[in-house]
Amino acid sequence: MAESIHLIIGTSNNLPVFSRKEDVDTMKRYLGLYTHRMQVSIAGYRFKTSALHLLVEAHERLREFLDGVLEAYAYYYGLHYREEIRFVHKIRRHLSVKERTQLMRFLHQGEDNSLKEYERYSRYVKRELVSVPLGWSLLSGNFTDRESFLQHMVREPDPAYSELFSSAEVFEPDKLTKRRARAKAFLDDFLDRKGISLRELMREEYRHARFDLVRAFREETDLSFRDIGYVLGMSHTSVIRILREE
């Protein structure tokens, strides 16, 4: 039996990126596209507000699959919500037989998940997103038909395993996220002291204030021009130009 892998996808600051149906449907389209393109098989999925759980079969192109899906969804999200999002993931390997079974049960509780695909499955109909035969092979238990399989799969997972899987949804902020948070706090403090908004800061009459801000960033913090540009909504080269043109 091939190795199975638990993938958890979210953001570095745990944003509710799957809170709307259209967002979930969009991610499903990208998953379908890249499972077909990379020949990766999914045994089950579960969308939660800020995370996506996947049970997949190990594959040599799994990293390409992840990169493709996350890049496509990040582009969609940024275009739709005008917000740059950093998606991150965790990979849990070497799942025991019991852990696979508990994970399959966890996946098919609560929010939008792959249960309906199992209920609709027919070998004479083109598969949807999941590979039902793969899921069947991964779930341990005594079942001889689809009904007994489904009954076995939808049982409540053991509380200890449910807590284990849920805890994996929480992502610690990475270094880039922490730097950007520091840059935002520094900018907010500067604007408060000046009594102006960011929109006002971008006006021509506040050109000297922009210079003072960038100089303060460089003298008082270790933040990069890219970090500064991110919170100002401009490129790092534009930030450098502020210093050079003063």
CSV table of C-alpha atoms in Angstrom, one decimal:
chain,number,residue,atom,x,y,z
A,1,MET,CA,0.0,0.0,0.0
A,2,ALA,CA,1.3,3.5,-0.9
A,3,GLU,CA,2.1,5.9,1.8
A,4,SER,CA,-0.7,8.3,2.7
A,5,ILE,CA,0.0,11.9,3.7
A,6,HIS,CA,-2.0,14.5,5.7
A,7,LEU,CA,-1.7,18.0,4.3
A,8,ILE,CA,-2.9,21.0,6.1
A,9,ILE,CA,-3.2,24.3,4.2
A,10,GLY,CA,-3.7,27.7,5.8
A,11,THR,CA,-2.1,31.1,6.2
A,12,SER,CA,0.7,32.3,8.4
A,13,ASN,CA,-1.7,34.5,10.4
A,14,ASN,CA,-4.6,32.1,10.4
A,15,LEU,CA,-7.0,34.2,8.3
A,16,PRO,CA,-10.5,33.0,7.4
A,17,VAL,CA,-9.6,32.3,3.8
A,18,PHE,CA,-12.3,29.6,3.3
A,19,SER,CA,-15.2,31.3,5.0
A,20,ARG,CA,-17.2,31.9,1.8
A,21,LYS,CA,-18.7,29.3,-0.5
A,22,GLU,CA,-17.3,30.9,-3.6
A,23,ASP,CA,-13.8,30.7,-2.1
A,24,VAL,CA,-14.2,27.0,-1.3
A,25,ASP,CA,-15.6,26.3,-4.8
A,26,THR,CA,-12.6,28.1,-6.3
A,27,MET,CA,-10.1,26.1,-4.3
A,28,LYS,CA,-11.9,22.9,-5.3
A,29,ARG,CA,-11.5,23.8,-9.0
A,30,TYR,CA,-7.8,24.4,-8.5
A,31,LEU,CA,-7.4,21.1,-6.6
A,32,GLY,CA,-9.2,19.3,-9.4
A,33,LEU,CA,-7.0,20.9,-12.0
A,34,TYR,CA,-3.8,20.1,-10.3
A,35,THR,CA,-4.8,16.5,-9.2
A,36,HIS,CA,-5.4,15.8,-12.9
A,37,ARG,CA,-2.3,17.6,-14.1
A,38,MET,CA,0.1,16.1,-11.5
A,39,GLN,CA,-1.8,12.7,-11.2
A,40,VAL,CA,-2.1,13.2,-7.4
A,41,SER,CA,-4.9,11.2,-5.7
A,42,ILE,CA,-6.9,12.7,-2.9
A,43,ALA,CA,-8.7,10.3,-0.5
A,44,GLY,CA,-10.6,13.0,1.4
A,45,TYR,CA,-10.8,16.6,2.3
A,46,ARG,CA,-12.4,19.0,4.8
A,47,PHE,CA,-12.6,22.8,4.6
A,48,LYS,CA,-12.6,24.8,7.8
A,49,THR,CA,-12.9,28.5,8.0
A,50,SER,CA,-9.1,29.1,8.1
A,51,ALA,CA,-7.7,25.7,7.0
A,52,LEU,CA,-8.0,22.9,4.5
A,53,HIS,CA,-7.2,19.3,5.4
A,54,LEU,CA,-6.4,16.8,2.7
A,55,LEU,CA,-5.5,13.1,2.8
A,56,VAL,CA,-3.5,12.3,-0.2
A,57,GLU,CA,-1.4,9.4,-1.6
A,58,ALA,CA,2.3,10.0,-1.6
A,59,HIS,CA,3.6,11.2,-5.0
A,60,GLU,CA,6.9,12.4,-6.4
A,61,ARG,CA,5.2,15.5,-7.7
A,62,LEU,CA,3.4,16.4,-4.5
A,63,ARG,CA,5.5,19.5,-4.0
A,64,GLU,CA,4.6,20.7,-7.5
A,65,PHE,CA,1.0,20.0,-6.8
A,66,LEU,CA,1.1,22.1,-3.6
A,67,ASP,CA,3.0,25.0,-5.2
A,68,GLY,CA,0.6,25.1,-8.1
A,69,VAL,CA,-2.6,25.0,-6.0
A,70,LEU,CA,-1.3,27.6,-3.5
A,71,GLU,CA,0.0,30.0,-6.2
A,72,ALA,CA,-3.3,29.8,-8.1
A,73,TYR,CA,-5.4,30.4,-5.0
A,74,ALA,CA,-3.2,33.2,-3.7
A,75,TYR,CA,-3.6,34.9,-7.1
A,76,TYR,CA,-7.4,34.5,-7.0
A,77,TYR,CA,-7.6,35.7,-3.4
A,78,GLY,CA,-5.4,38.7,-4.0
A,79,LEU,CA,-7.4,39.7,-7.1
A,80,HIS,CA,-10.8,39.2,-5.5
A,81,TYR,CA,-10.1,40.8,-2.1
A,82,ARG,CA,-7.2,43.1,-2.9
A,83,GLU,CA,-5.2,41.5,-0.2
A,84,GLU,CA,-1.8,39.8,-0.4
A,85,ILE,CA,-2.0,36.4,1.4
A,86,ARG,CA,0.9,34.1,2.3
A,87,PHE,CA,-0.3,30.5,2.2
A,88,VAL,CA,1.6,27.9,4.2
A,89,HIS,CA,1.2,24.2,4.8
A,90,LYS,CA,2.1,21.3,7.0
A,91,ILE,CA,2.9,17.8,5.9
A,92,ARG,CA,2.2,14.8,8.3
A,93,ARG,CA,3.8,11.6,7.0
A,94,HIS,CA,4.0,8.0,8.2
A,95,LEU,CA,0.4,7.7,9.3
A,96,SER,CA,-0.4,4.5,11.1
A,97,VAL,CA,-3.5,2.4,10.1
A,98,LYS,CA,-5.4,3.7,13.1
A,99,GLU,CA,-4.4,7.3,12.4
A,100,ARG,CA,-5.5,7.0,8.8
A,101,THR,CA,-8.9,5.7,9.9
A,102,GLN,CA,-9.3,8.4,12.6
A,103,LEU,CA,-8.3,11.1,10.0
A,104,MET,CA,-10.9,9.8,7.5
A,105,ARG,CA,-13.5,10.2,10.2
A,106,PHE,CA,-12.2,13.6,11.2
A,107,LEU,CA,-12.4,14.8,7.5
A,108,HIS,CA,-16.0,13.8,7.2
A,109,GLN,CA,-17.4,15.8,10.2
A,110,GLY,CA,-18.8,19.3,10.2
A,111,GLU,CA,-18.0,21.7,7.4
A,112,ASP,CA,-17.7,21.2,3.7
A,113,ASN,CA,-16.0,17.9,3.1
A,114,SER,CA,-15.8,15.0,0.7
A,115,LEU,CA,-18.6,12.8,2.1
A,116,LYS,CA,-21.0,13.7,-0.7
A,117,GLU,CA,-18.5,12.5,-3.2
A,118,TYR,CA,-18.4,9.1,-1.5
A,119,GLU,CA,-22.2,9.0,-1.3
A,120,ARG,CA,-22.5,9.8,-5.1
A,121,TYR,CA,-19.7,7.5,-6.2
A,122,SER,CA,-20.2,5.1,-9.1
A,123,ARG,CA,-17.5,3.4,-11.1
A,124,TYR,CA,-19.5,4.2,-14.2
A,125,VAL,CA,-19.4,8.0,-13.6
A,126,LYS,CA,-16.4,10.2,-13.9
A,127,ARG,CA,-14.8,10.8,-10.5
A,128,GLU,CA,-15.1,14.2,-8.9
A,129,LEU,CA,-12.2,15.4,-6.7
A,130,VAL,CA,-11.5,12.4,-4.5
A,131,SER,CA,-10.5,8.9,-5.4
A,132,VAL,CA,-13.0,6.7,-3.6
A,133,PRO,CA,-11.1,3.5,-4.2
A,134,LEU,CA,-8.1,5.0,-2.6
A,135,GLY,CA,-10.2,6.1,0.5
A,136,TRP,CA,-11.6,2.6,0.7
A,137,SER,CA,-8.1,1.1,0.7
A,138,LEU,CA,-6.9,3.5,3.5
A,139,LEU,CA,-9.8,3.0,5.9
A,140,SER,CA,-9.4,0.0,8.2
A,141,GLY,CA,-12.5,-2.0,9.4
A,142,ASN,CA,-14.9,-4.8,8.5
A,143,PHE,CA,-17.1,-3.6,5.7
A,144,THR,CA,-18.3,-5.4,2.6
A,145,ASP,CA,-20.4,-2.8,0.8
A,146,ARG,CA,-20.7,0.9,0.4
A,147,GLU,CA,-23.2,1.4,3.2
A,148,SER,CA,-21.1,-0.4,5.8
A,149,PHE,CA,-18.1,1.6,4.5
A,150,LEU,CA,-19.9,4.9,4.9
A,151,GLN,CA,-21.2,4.0,8.3
A,152,HIS,CA,-17.7,3.2,9.4
A,153,MET,CA,-16.2,6.4,7.9
A,154,VAL,CA,-18.7,8.9,9.4
A,155,ARG,CA,-18.3,7.8,13.0
A,156,GLU,CA,-17.0,10.4,15.4
A,157,PRO,CA,-13.2,10.3,15.6
A,158,ASP,CA,-11.6,9.6,19.0
A,159,PRO,CA,-11.3,12.9,20.9
A,160,ALA,CA,-7.6,12.6,21.2
A,161,TYR,CA,-7.1,12.3,17.5
A,162,SER,CA,-9.6,15.1,16.8
A,163,GLU,CA,-7.6,17.4,19.0
A,164,LEU,CA,-4.4,16.3,17.3
A,165,PHE,CA,-5.7,17.1,13.8
A,166,SER,CA,-7.3,20.4,14.9
A,167,SER,CA,-4.2,21.6,16.6
A,168,ALA,CA,-2.4,21.2,13.2
A,169,GLU,CA,-4.6,24.0,11.8
A,170,VAL,CA,-2.8,26.7,13.9
A,171,PHE,CA,0.1,28.2,12.1
A,172,GLU,CA,2.8,30.2,13.8
A,173,PRO,CA,3.6,33.5,12.1
A,174,ASP,CA,6.8,33.1,10.0
A,175,LYS,CA,9.6,35.6,10.0
A,176,LEU,CA,8.2,37.6,7.0
A,177,THR,CA,4.8,37.9,8.7
A,178,LYS,CA,6.4,39.1,11.9
A,179,ARG,CA,8.5,41.7,10.1
A,180,ARG,CA,5.5,43.0,8.2
A,181,ALA,CA,3.6,43.3,11.5
A,182,ARG,CA,6.4,45.3,13.0
A,183,ALA,CA,6.5,47.5,10.0
A,184,LYS,CA,2.7,48.1,10.2
A,185,ALA,CA,3.0,49.0,13.9
A,186,PHE,CA,5.8,51.4,13.2
A,187,LEU,CA,3.9,53.1,10.4
A,188,ASP,CA,0.7,53.4,12.6
A,189,ASP,CA,2.7,55.0,15.4
A,190,PHE,CA,4.2,57.5,12.9
A,191,LEU,CA,0.9,58.4,11.5
A,192,ASP,CA,-0.7,58.8,14.9
A,193,ARG,CA,2.1,61.2,15.9
A,194,LYS,CA,1.6,63.2,12.7
A,195,GLY,CA,-2.2,63.1,13.0
A,196,ILE,CA,-2.6,62.0,9.4
A,197,SER,CA,-3.8,59.0,7.5
A,198,LEU,CA,-1.9,56.8,5.1
A,199,ARG,CA,-3.9,58.2,2.2
A,200,GLU,CA,-2.9,61.8,3.3
A,201,LEU,CA,0.7,60.7,3.6
A,202,MET,CA,0.8,59.8,-0.1
A,203,ARG,CA,-0.2,63.4,-1.1
A,204,GLU,CA,2.5,65.7,-2.6
A,205,GLU,CA,2.3,68.1,0.3
A,206,TYR,CA,3.5,65.3,2.6
A,207,ARG,CA,6.6,64.5,0.6
A,208,HIS,CA,8.9,65.5,3.4
A,209,ALA,CA,6.9,63.4,5.9
A,210,ARG,CA,7.4,60.4,3.7
A,211,PHE,CA,11.1,61.0,3.7
A,212,ASP,CA,11.1,61.3,7.5
A,213,LEU,CA,9.2,58.1,7.8
A,214,VAL,CA,11.5,56.1,5.5
A,215,ARG,CA,14.6,57.5,7.2
A,216,ALA,CA,13.1,56.6,10.6
A,217,PHE,CA,12.4,53.1,9.4
A,218,ARG,CA,16.0,52.7,8.3
A,219,GLU,CA,17.6,54.3,11.4
A,220,GLU,CA,15.4,52.9,14.1
A,221,THR,CA,14.6,49.4,12.8
A,222,ASP,CA,16.3,46.6,10.9
A,223,LEU,CA,13.3,46.3,8.5
A,224,SER,CA,14.1,46.1,4.7
A,225,PHE,CA,12.9,48.4,1.9
A,226,ARG,CA,10.6,45.5,0.9
A,227,ASP,CA,9.0,45.5,4.4
A,228,ILE,CA,8.5,49.2,4.3
A,229,GLY,CA,7.1,49.1,0.7
A,230,TYR,CA,4.6,46.4,1.7
A,231,VAL,CA,2.9,48.5,4.4
A,232,LEU,CA,3.1,51.6,2.2
A,233,GLY,CA,1.6,49.8,-0.8
A,234,MET,CA,4.5,50.5,-3.1
A,235,SER,CA,7.5,48.7,-4.5
A,236,HIS,CA,10.8,48.6,-2.6
A,237,THR,CA,12.4,50.6,-5.5
A,238,SER,CA,9.8,53.4,-4.9
A,239,VAL,CA,10.8,53.4,-1.2
A,240,ILE,CA,14.5,53.8,-2.1
A,241,ARG,CA,13.5,56.6,-4.5
A,242,ILE,CA,11.9,58.5,-1.6
A,243,LEU,CA,15.3,58.7,0.1
A,244,ARG,CA,17.2,59.6,-3.0
A,245,GLU,CA,14.9,62.3,-4.3
A,246,GLU,CA,14.7,64.3,-1.0
